[in-house]
PDB file of C-alpha atoms in Angstrom:
ATOM      1  CA  ASP A   1      73.694  86.470 123.954  1.00 95.00           C
ATOM      2  CA  ILE A   2      72.895  90.165 123.563  1.00 97.00           C
ATOM      3  CA  GLN A   3      69.278  90.721 122.569  1.00 98.00           C
ATOM      4  CA  MET A   4      68.466  93.661 120.301  1.00 98.00           C
ATOM      5  CA  THR A   5      64.918  95.018 120.430  1.00 98.00           C
ATOM      6  CA  GLN A   6      63.632  97.526 117.901  1.00 98.00           C
ATOM      7  CA  SER A   7      60.546  99.687 118.191  1.00 96.00           C
ATOM      8  CA  PRO A   8      58.185 100.118 116.595  1.00 97.00           C
ATOM      9  CA  SER A   9      57.889  97.020 114.408  1.00 97.00           C
ATOM     10  CA  THR A  10      55.984  99.002 111.801  1.00 97.00           C
ATOM     11  CA  LEU A  11      55.839 102.726 111.277  1.00 96.00           C
ATOM     12  CA  SER A  12      53.434 104.541 108.948  1.00 96.00           C
ATOM     13  CA  ALA A  13      54.641 107.916 107.763  1.00 96.00           C
ATOM     14  CA  SER A  14      54.358 110.422 104.933  1.00 96.00           C
ATOM     15  CA  VAL A  15      56.960 111.950 102.673  1.00 96.00           C
ATOM     16  CA  GLY A  16      58.589 114.822 104.538  1.00 96.00           C
ATOM     17  CA  ASP A  17      57.951 113.393 108.002  1.00 97.00           C
ATOM     18  CA  ARG A  18      60.643 113.117 110.644  1.00 97.00           C
ATOM     19  CA  VAL A  19      60.974 109.479 111.633  1.00 97.00           C
ATOM     20  CA  THR A  20      62.695 107.923 114.632  1.00 98.00           C
ATOM     21  CA  ILE A  21      63.381 104.229 115.204  1.00 98.00           C
ATOM     22  CA  ALA A  22      64.618 102.929 118.532  1.00 98.00           C
ATOM     23  CA  CYS A  23      66.936 100.007 119.240  1.00 98.00           C
ATOM     24  CA  ARG A  24      67.672  98.681 122.715  1.00 98.00           C
ATOM     25  CA  ALA A  25      70.427  96.253 123.678  1.00 98.00           C
ATOM     26  CA  SER A  26      70.000  93.827 126.574  1.00 98.00           C
ATOM     27  CA  GLN A  27      73.427  94.852 127.883  1.00 98.00           C
ATOM     28  CA  SER A  28      75.892  97.584 127.135  1.00 98.00           C
ATOM     29  CA  ILE A  29      77.478  97.451 123.701  1.00 97.00           C
ATOM     30  CA  SER A  30      79.255 100.832 123.956  1.00 96.00           C
ATOM     31  CA  ASP A  31      78.963 102.294 120.438  1.00 96.00           C
ATOM     32  CA  SER A  32      79.293  99.006 118.526  1.00 97.00           C
ATOM     33  CA  LEU A  33      76.025  99.453 116.684  1.00 98.00           C
ATOM     34  CA  ALA A  34      75.101  99.628 113.018  1.00 98.00           C
ATOM     35  CA  TRP A  35      71.924 100.491 111.138  1.00 98.00           C
ATOM     36  CA  TYR A  36      71.004  98.977 107.786  1.00 98.00           C
ATOM     37  CA  GLN A  37      68.292  99.702 105.232  1.00 98.00           C
ATOM     38  CA  GLN A  38      66.799  96.820 103.270  1.00 98.00           C
ATOM     39  CA  ARG A  39      64.550  97.226 100.284  1.00 97.00           C
ATOM     40  CA  PRO A  40      62.387  94.313  99.036  1.00 94.00           C
ATOM     41  CA  GLY A  41      64.427  91.621  97.338  1.00 94.00           C
ATOM     42  CA  LYS A  42      67.712  93.369  98.049  1.00 97.00           C
ATOM     43  CA  ALA A  43      70.626  92.873 100.401  1.00 98.00           C
ATOM     44  CA  PRO A  44      70.908  95.179 103.399  1.00 98.00           C
ATOM     45  CA  LYS A  45      72.734  98.461 102.917  1.00 98.00           C
ATOM     46  CA  LEU A  46      74.862 100.040 105.634  1.00 98.00           C
ATOM     47  CA  LEU A  47      73.639 103.458 106.755  1.00 98.00           C
ATOM     48  CA  ILE A  48      75.250 104.122 110.144  1.00 98.00           C
ATOM     49  CA  TYR A  49      78.160 102.500 111.956  1.00 97.00           C
ATOM     50  CA  LYS A  50      79.698 103.114 115.364  1.00 96.00           C
ATOM     51  CA  ALA A  51      76.237 104.275 116.462  1.00 97.00           C
ATOM     52  CA  SER A  52      76.462 107.686 114.827  1.00 97.00           C
ATOM     53  CA  ASP A  53      78.926 107.661 111.921  1.00 96.00           C
ATOM     54  CA  LEU A  54      77.330 108.108 108.523  1.00 97.00           C
ATOM     55  CA  GLU A  55      78.485 105.644 105.872  1.00 97.00           C
ATOM     56  CA  SER A  56      79.990 107.241 102.786  1.00 96.00           C
ATOM     57  CA  GLY A  57      77.367 108.042 100.161  1.00 97.00           C
ATOM     58  CA  VAL A  58      74.413 107.869 102.546  1.00 98.00           C
ATOM     59  CA  PRO A  59      72.242 111.012 102.530  1.00 97.00           C
ATOM     60  CA  SER A  60      72.682 113.340 105.484  1.00 98.00           C
ATOM     61  CA  ARG A  61      68.986 113.090 106.376  1.00 98.00           C
ATOM     62  CA  PHE A  62      69.942 109.829 108.101  1.00 98.00           C
ATOM     63  CA  SER A  63      71.498 110.123 111.539  1.00 98.00           C
ATOM     64  CA  GLY A  64      72.191 107.849 114.468  1.00 98.00           C
ATOM     65  CA  SER A  65      72.658 108.459 118.162  1.00 98.00           C
ATOM     66  CA  GLY A  66      73.066 106.661 121.457  1.00 98.00           C
ATOM     67  CA  SER A  67      75.525 104.538 123.355  1.00 97.00           C
ATOM     68  CA  GLY A  68      75.447 101.793 125.932  1.00 97.00           C
ATOM     69  CA  THR A  69      72.014 100.210 125.551  1.00 98.00           C
ATOM     70  CA  GLU A  70      69.794 102.838 123.906  1.00 98.00           C
ATOM     71  CA  PHE A  71      70.102 103.880 120.275  1.00 98.00           C
ATOM     72  CA  THR A  72      68.047 105.723 117.698  1.00 98.00           C
ATOM     73  CA  LEU A  73      67.990 106.110 113.939  1.00 98.00           C
ATOM     74  CA  THR A  74      66.429 109.333 112.677  1.00 98.00           C
ATOM     75  CA  ILE A  75      65.376 110.249 109.167  1.00 98.00           C
ATOM     76  CA  SER A  76      64.943 113.997 109.185  1.00 97.00           C
ATOM     77  CA  SER A  77      62.675 114.261 106.150  1.00 96.00           C
ATOM     78  CA  LEU A  78      61.343 110.994 104.764  1.00 97.00           C
ATOM     79  CA  GLN A  79      61.805 110.540 101.017  1.00 96.00           C
ATOM     80  CA  PRO A  80      60.062 108.051  98.675  1.00 94.00           C
ATOM     81  CA  ASP A  81      63.232 105.913  98.511  1.00 94.00           C
ATOM     82  CA  ASP A  82      63.233 105.554 102.303  1.00 96.00           C
ATOM     83  CA  PHE A  83      60.213 103.266 102.533  1.00 94.00           C
ATOM     84  CA  ALA A  84      61.990 100.065 103.501  1.00 97.00           C
ATOM     85  CA  ILE A  85      62.906  97.874 106.466  1.00 98.00           C
ATOM     86  CA  TYR A  86      65.545  99.093 108.904  1.00 98.00           C
ATOM     87  CA  HIS A  87      67.683  96.787 111.027  1.00 98.00           C
ATOM     88  CA  CYS A  88      69.978  97.521 113.948  1.00 98.00           C
ATOM     89  CA  GLN A  89      72.892  95.226 114.743  1.00 98.00           C
ATOM     90  CA  GLN A  90      75.424  94.931 117.534  1.00 98.00           C
ATOM     91  CA  TYR A  91      78.987  93.882 116.789  1.00 97.00           C
ATOM     92  CA  ARG A  92      80.368  94.187 120.297  1.00 96.00           C
ATOM     93  CA  THR A  93      80.320  90.516 121.197  1.00 95.00           C
ATOM     94  CA  TYR A  94      79.844  87.206 119.400  1.00 95.00           C
ATOM     95  CA  PRO A  95      77.288  86.067 118.545  1.00 96.00           C
ATOM     96  CA  TRP A  96      76.546  89.297 116.712  1.00 97.00           C
ATOM     97  CA  THR A  97      72.827  89.982 116.804  1.00 98.00           C
ATOM     98  CA  PHE A  98      70.249  91.977 114.887  1.00 98.00           C
ATOM     99  CA  GLY A  99      67.019  93.609 115.917  1.00 98.00           C
ATOM    100  CA  GLN A 100      63.834  92.187 114.452  1.00 98.00           C
ATOM    101  CA  GLY A 101      63.531  95.038 111.964  1.00 98.00           C
ATOM    102  CA  THR A 102      61.283  98.079 111.571  1.00 98.00           C
ATOM    103  CA  LYS A 103      59.177  98.456 108.451  1.00 98.00           C
ATOM    104  CA  VAL A 104      58.637 102.048 107.365  1.00 97.00           C
ATOM    105  CA  GLU A 105      55.538 102.153 105.204  1.00 96.00           C
ATOM    106  CA  ILE A 106      53.602 104.819 103.401  1.00 88.00           C
ATOM    107  CA  LYS A 107      50.802 106.379 105.420  1.00 87.00           C
TER     108      LYS A 107
ATOM    109  CA  GLN B   1      84.599  97.399  92.080  1.00 95.00           C
ATOM    110  CA  VAL B   2      84.342  95.797  95.497  1.00 96.00           C
ATOM    111  CA  GLN B   3      81.971  92.868  95.146  1.00 97.00           C
ATOM    112  CA  LEU B   4      80.820  89.652  96.758  1.00 98.00           C
ATOM    113  CA  VAL B   5      78.969  87.019  94.734  1.00 98.00           C
ATOM    114  CA  GLU B   6      77.370  84.013  96.421  1.00 98.00           C
ATOM    115  CA  SER B   7      76.563  80.719  94.737  1.00 97.00           C
ATOM    116  CA  GLY B   8      75.616  77.185  95.643  1.00 97.00           C
ATOM    117  CA  GLY B   9      72.071  77.591  96.898  1.00 97.00           C
ATOM    118  CA  GLY B  10      69.286  75.258  95.888  1.00 97.00           C
ATOM    119  CA  VAL B  11      66.622  72.848  97.035  1.00 97.00           C
ATOM    120  CA  VAL B  12      67.753  69.968  99.235  1.00 97.00           C
ATOM    121  CA  GLN B  13      66.134  67.405 101.502  1.00 97.00           C
ATOM    122  CA  PRO B  14      66.312  67.482 105.298  1.00 97.00           C
ATOM    123  CA  GLY B  15      69.418  65.805 106.681  1.00 97.00           C
ATOM    124  CA  THR B  16      71.517  66.457 103.602  1.00 97.00           C
ATOM    125  CA  SER B  17      74.431  68.835 103.012  1.00 98.00           C
ATOM    126  CA  LEU B  18      75.143  71.868 100.872  1.00 98.00           C
ATOM    127  CA  ARG B  19      78.170  74.089 100.383  1.00 98.00           C
ATOM    128  CA  LEU B  20      77.814  77.767  99.656  1.00 98.00           C
ATOM    129  CA  SER B  21      80.553  79.850  98.078  1.00 98.00           C
ATOM    130  CA  CYS B  22      81.185  83.576  98.070  1.00 98.00           C
ATOM    131  CA  ALA B  23      83.621  84.990  95.530  1.00 98.00           C
ATOM    132  CA  ALA B  24      85.243  88.269  96.488  1.00 98.00           C
ATOM    133  CA  SER B  25      86.738  90.841  94.129  1.00 98.00           C
ATOM    134  CA  GLY B  26      87.985  94.405  94.192  1.00 97.00           C
ATOM    135  CA  PHE B  27      89.731  94.239  97.557  1.00 96.00           C
ATOM    136  CA  THR B  28      92.466  92.314  99.365  1.00 96.00           C
ATOM    137  CA  PHE B  29      90.367  89.421 100.593  1.00 97.00           C
ATOM    138  CA  SER B  30      92.938  88.127 103.073  1.00 96.00           C
ATOM    139  CA  ASP B  31      92.886  91.434 104.975  1.00 95.00           C
ATOM    140  CA  TYR B  32      89.288  91.071 106.153  1.00 95.00           C
ATOM    141  CA  ARG B  33      87.341  88.903 108.543  1.00 95.00           C
ATOM    142  CA  MET B  34      84.341  87.519 106.637  1.00 97.00           C
ATOM    143  CA  HIS B  35      80.852  86.545 107.749  1.00 98.00           C
ATOM    144  CA  TRP B  36      77.673  84.707 106.778  1.00 98.00           C
ATOM    145  CA  VAL B  37      74.237  86.113 107.591  1.00 98.00           C
ATOM    146  CA  ARG B  38      70.870  84.610 106.674  1.00 98.00           C
ATOM    147  CA  GLN B  39      67.281  85.751 106.389  1.00 98.00           C
ATOM    148  CA  ALA B  40      64.372  83.347 106.551  1.00 98.00           C
ATOM    149  CA  PRO B  41      61.351  84.264 104.412  1.00 96.00           C
ATOM    150  CA  GLY B  42      59.587  87.277 105.900  1.00 94.00           C
ATOM    151  CA  LYS B  43      61.915  87.322 108.904  1.00 96.00           C
ATOM    152  CA  GLY B  44      64.807  89.405 110.213  1.00 97.00           C
ATOM    153  CA  LEU B  45      68.526  88.992 109.719  1.00 98.00           C
ATOM    154  CA  GLU B  46      70.428  86.310 111.612  1.00 98.00           C
ATOM    155  CA  TRP B  47      74.220  86.342 111.983  1.00 98.00           C
ATOM    156  CA  LEU B  48      75.590  82.837 111.483  1.00 98.00           C
ATOM    157  CA  ALA B  49      79.352  82.697 111.436  1.00 98.00           C
ATOM    158  CA  ALA B  50      82.632  84.544 111.033  1.00 97.00           C
ATOM    159  CA  VAL B  51      86.104  83.440 110.007  1.00 96.00           C
ATOM    160  CA  SER B  52      89.384  85.102 110.847  1.00 94.00           C
ATOM    161  CA  GLU B  53      91.541  86.641 108.166  1.00 94.00           C
ATOM    162  CA  ASP B  54      93.836  83.632 107.893  1.00 94.00           C
ATOM    163  CA  GLY B  55      91.039  81.097 108.274  1.00 95.00           C
ATOM    164  CA  SER B  56      92.381  79.690 111.522  1.00 96.00           C
ATOM    165  CA  ASN B  57      89.430  80.656 113.696  1.00 95.00           C
ATOM    166  CA  GLY B  58      85.696  80.310 113.218  1.00 96.00           C
ATOM    167  CA  PHE B  59      82.885  81.772 115.306  1.00 96.00           C
ATOM    168  CA  TYR B  60      79.312  80.500 115.198  1.00 97.00           C
ATOM    169  CA  ALA B  61      75.762  81.177 116.267  1.00 97.00           C
ATOM    170  CA  ASP B  62      74.354  78.504 118.553  1.00 96.00           C
ATOM    171  CA  SER B  63      71.702  77.708 115.948  1.00 96.00           C
ATOM    172  CA  VAL B  64      74.312  76.340 113.526  1.00 97.00           C
ATOM    173  CA  LYS B  65      77.235  75.375 115.757  1.00 97.00           C
ATOM    174  CA  GLY B  66      78.257  71.790 115.062  1.00 97.00           C
ATOM    175  CA  ARG B  67      76.315  71.652 111.771  1.00 98.00           C
ATOM    176  CA  PHE B  68      77.799  74.495 109.724  1.00 98.00           C
ATOM    177  CA  THR B  69      81.478  75.177 109.040  1.00 98.00           C
ATOM    178  CA  ILE B  70      82.850  78.450 107.731  1.00 98.00           C
ATOM    179  CA  SER B  71      86.116  78.463 105.839  1.00 98.00           C
ATOM    180  CA  ARG B  72      88.022  80.467 103.268  1.00 98.00           C
ATOM    181  CA  ASP B  73      90.611  80.083 100.542  1.00 98.00           C
ATOM    182  CA  ASN B  74      92.596  83.292 100.397  1.00 98.00           C
ATOM    183  CA  SER B  75      94.442  82.167  97.274  1.00 97.00           C
ATOM    184  CA  LYS B  76      91.098  82.025  95.472  1.00 98.00           C
ATOM    185  CA  GLY B  77      89.464  84.965  97.237  1.00 98.00           C
ATOM    186  CA  THR B  78      86.566  82.733  98.206  1.00 98.00           C
ATOM    187  CA  LEU B  79      84.536  82.209 101.366  1.00 98.00           C
ATOM    188  CA  TYR B  80      82.630  79.000 102.040  1.00 98.00           C
ATOM    189  CA  LEU B  81      79.830  77.757 104.247  1.00 98.00           C
ATOM    190  CA  GLN B  82      79.547  73.995 104.572  1.00 98.00           C
ATOM    191  CA  MET B  83      76.059  73.174 105.813  1.00 98.00           C
ATOM    192  CA  ASP B  84      75.425  69.672 107.130  1.00 98.00           C
ATOM    193  CA  SER B  85      72.380  68.028 108.690  1.00 97.00           C
ATOM    194  CA  LEU B  86      70.130  70.636 107.129  1.00 98.00           C
ATOM    195  CA  LYS B  87      66.736  71.265 108.687  1.00 97.00           C
ATOM    196  CA  THR B  88      63.583  72.802 107.267  1.00 97.00           C
ATOM    197  CA  ASP B  89      64.254  75.799 109.554  1.00 96.00           C
ATOM    198  CA  ASP B  90      67.448  76.494 107.588  1.00 97.00           C
ATOM    199  CA  LYS B  91      65.402  77.692 104.618  1.00 98.00           C
ATOM    200  CA  ALA B  92      66.613  81.234 103.998  1.00 98.00           C
ATOM    201  CA  ILE B  93      68.534  83.609 101.815  1.00 98.00           C
ATOM    202  CA  TYR B  94      72.199  83.333 102.754  1.00 98.00           C
ATOM    203  CA  TYR B  95      74.400  86.410 102.458  1.00 98.00           C
ATOM    204  CA  CYS B  96      78.136  86.722 102.775  1.00 98.00           C
ATOM    205  CA  ALA B  97      79.361  90.026 104.135  1.00 98.00           C
ATOM    206  CA  ARG B  98      82.567  91.929 104.752  1.00 97.00           C
ATOM    207  CA  ILE B  99      83.205  94.226 107.678  1.00 95.00           C
ATOM    208  CA  LYS B 100      84.352  97.798 107.117  1.00 91.00           C
ATOM    209  CA  THR B 101      87.818  97.596 108.563  1.00 87.00           C
ATOM    210  CA  ARG B 102      90.534  95.128 109.279  1.00 81.00           C
ATOM    211  CA  GLY B 103      90.138  93.739 112.753  1.00 74.00           C
ATOM    212  CA  THR B 104      87.528  91.954 114.742  1.00 74.00           C
ATOM    213  CA  GLY B 105      84.497  94.152 115.138  1.00 82.00           C
ATOM    214  CA  ASP B 106      82.849  96.531 112.705  1.00 90.00           C
ATOM    215  CA  ALA B 107      79.734  96.968 110.608  1.00 96.00           C
ATOM    216  CA  PHE B 108      79.073  95.111 107.369  1.00 97.00           C
ATOM    217  CA  ASP B 109      79.788  97.480 104.520  1.00 96.00           C
ATOM    218  CA  ILE B 110      79.765  95.017 101.641  1.00 97.00           C
ATOM    219  CA  TRP B 111      77.083  92.356 101.130  1.00 98.00           C
ATOM    220  CA  GLY B 112      76.589  89.796  98.429  1.00 98.00           C
ATOM    221  CA  GLN B 113      73.311  89.523  96.560  1.00 98.00           C
ATOM    222  CA  GLY B 114      72.336  86.402  98.505  1.00 98.00           C
ATOM    223  CA  THR B 115      71.691  82.796  97.553  1.00 98.00           C
ATOM    224  CA  MET B 116      68.479  80.963  98.407  1.00 98.00           C
ATOM    225  CA  VAL B 117      68.522  77.663 100.262  1.00 98.00           C
ATOM    226  CA  THR B 118      65.329  75.644 100.521  1.00 98.00           C
ATOM    227  CA  VAL B 119      65.180  72.534 102.701  1.00 97.00           C
ATOM    228  CA  SER B 120      62.133  70.468 101.909  1.00 95.00           C
ATOM    229  CA  SER B 121      61.131  66.845 101.630  1.00 90.00           C
TER     230      SER B 121
END
């Protein structure tokens, strides 16, 4: 199985900060990577697919990059709505796997 | 609008069975591969299973292979997850999800609201 490892597990930041979350795959997944945002008590919401494509309706402050085994999610200027948990996920090979999640909390 | 609505969760004892349903609306259900994902309390997301567009093929995580069965009824626009031999570790919110495009591999763009399953004696 492909293991997905996110870092950090928790990130403390302030409104307006630039935030970067990393996701590493245990083997190459090309660009078959998605990023999701999950707020408390809610289902995940797709932000980025194909490693760097922005989902329709998602603010442009969110961006994704990477390919192969190393990926990043960047929030260019953190907004109050962005305090949440972020998950990466590979859909290259079954079983599809998620990272353990990164909690972005208020500093 | 495009929507997925899960049902069927509840509290059950270890070793028993439960069937979850996911009703789809707002899109051509039979065009899309469908999936189940779960989230244990305070934990991350875990992909569980996928079913092909016509229901002929199922794909499973090792953690549920042989105990859970994914299926679909395209005439009803409904996805199912039959869960047998439930364990306390199966306690989680169960989500159904659709991938963005027709085909085998893509991100989940539509999620249900989730249904809670508790396995406890």
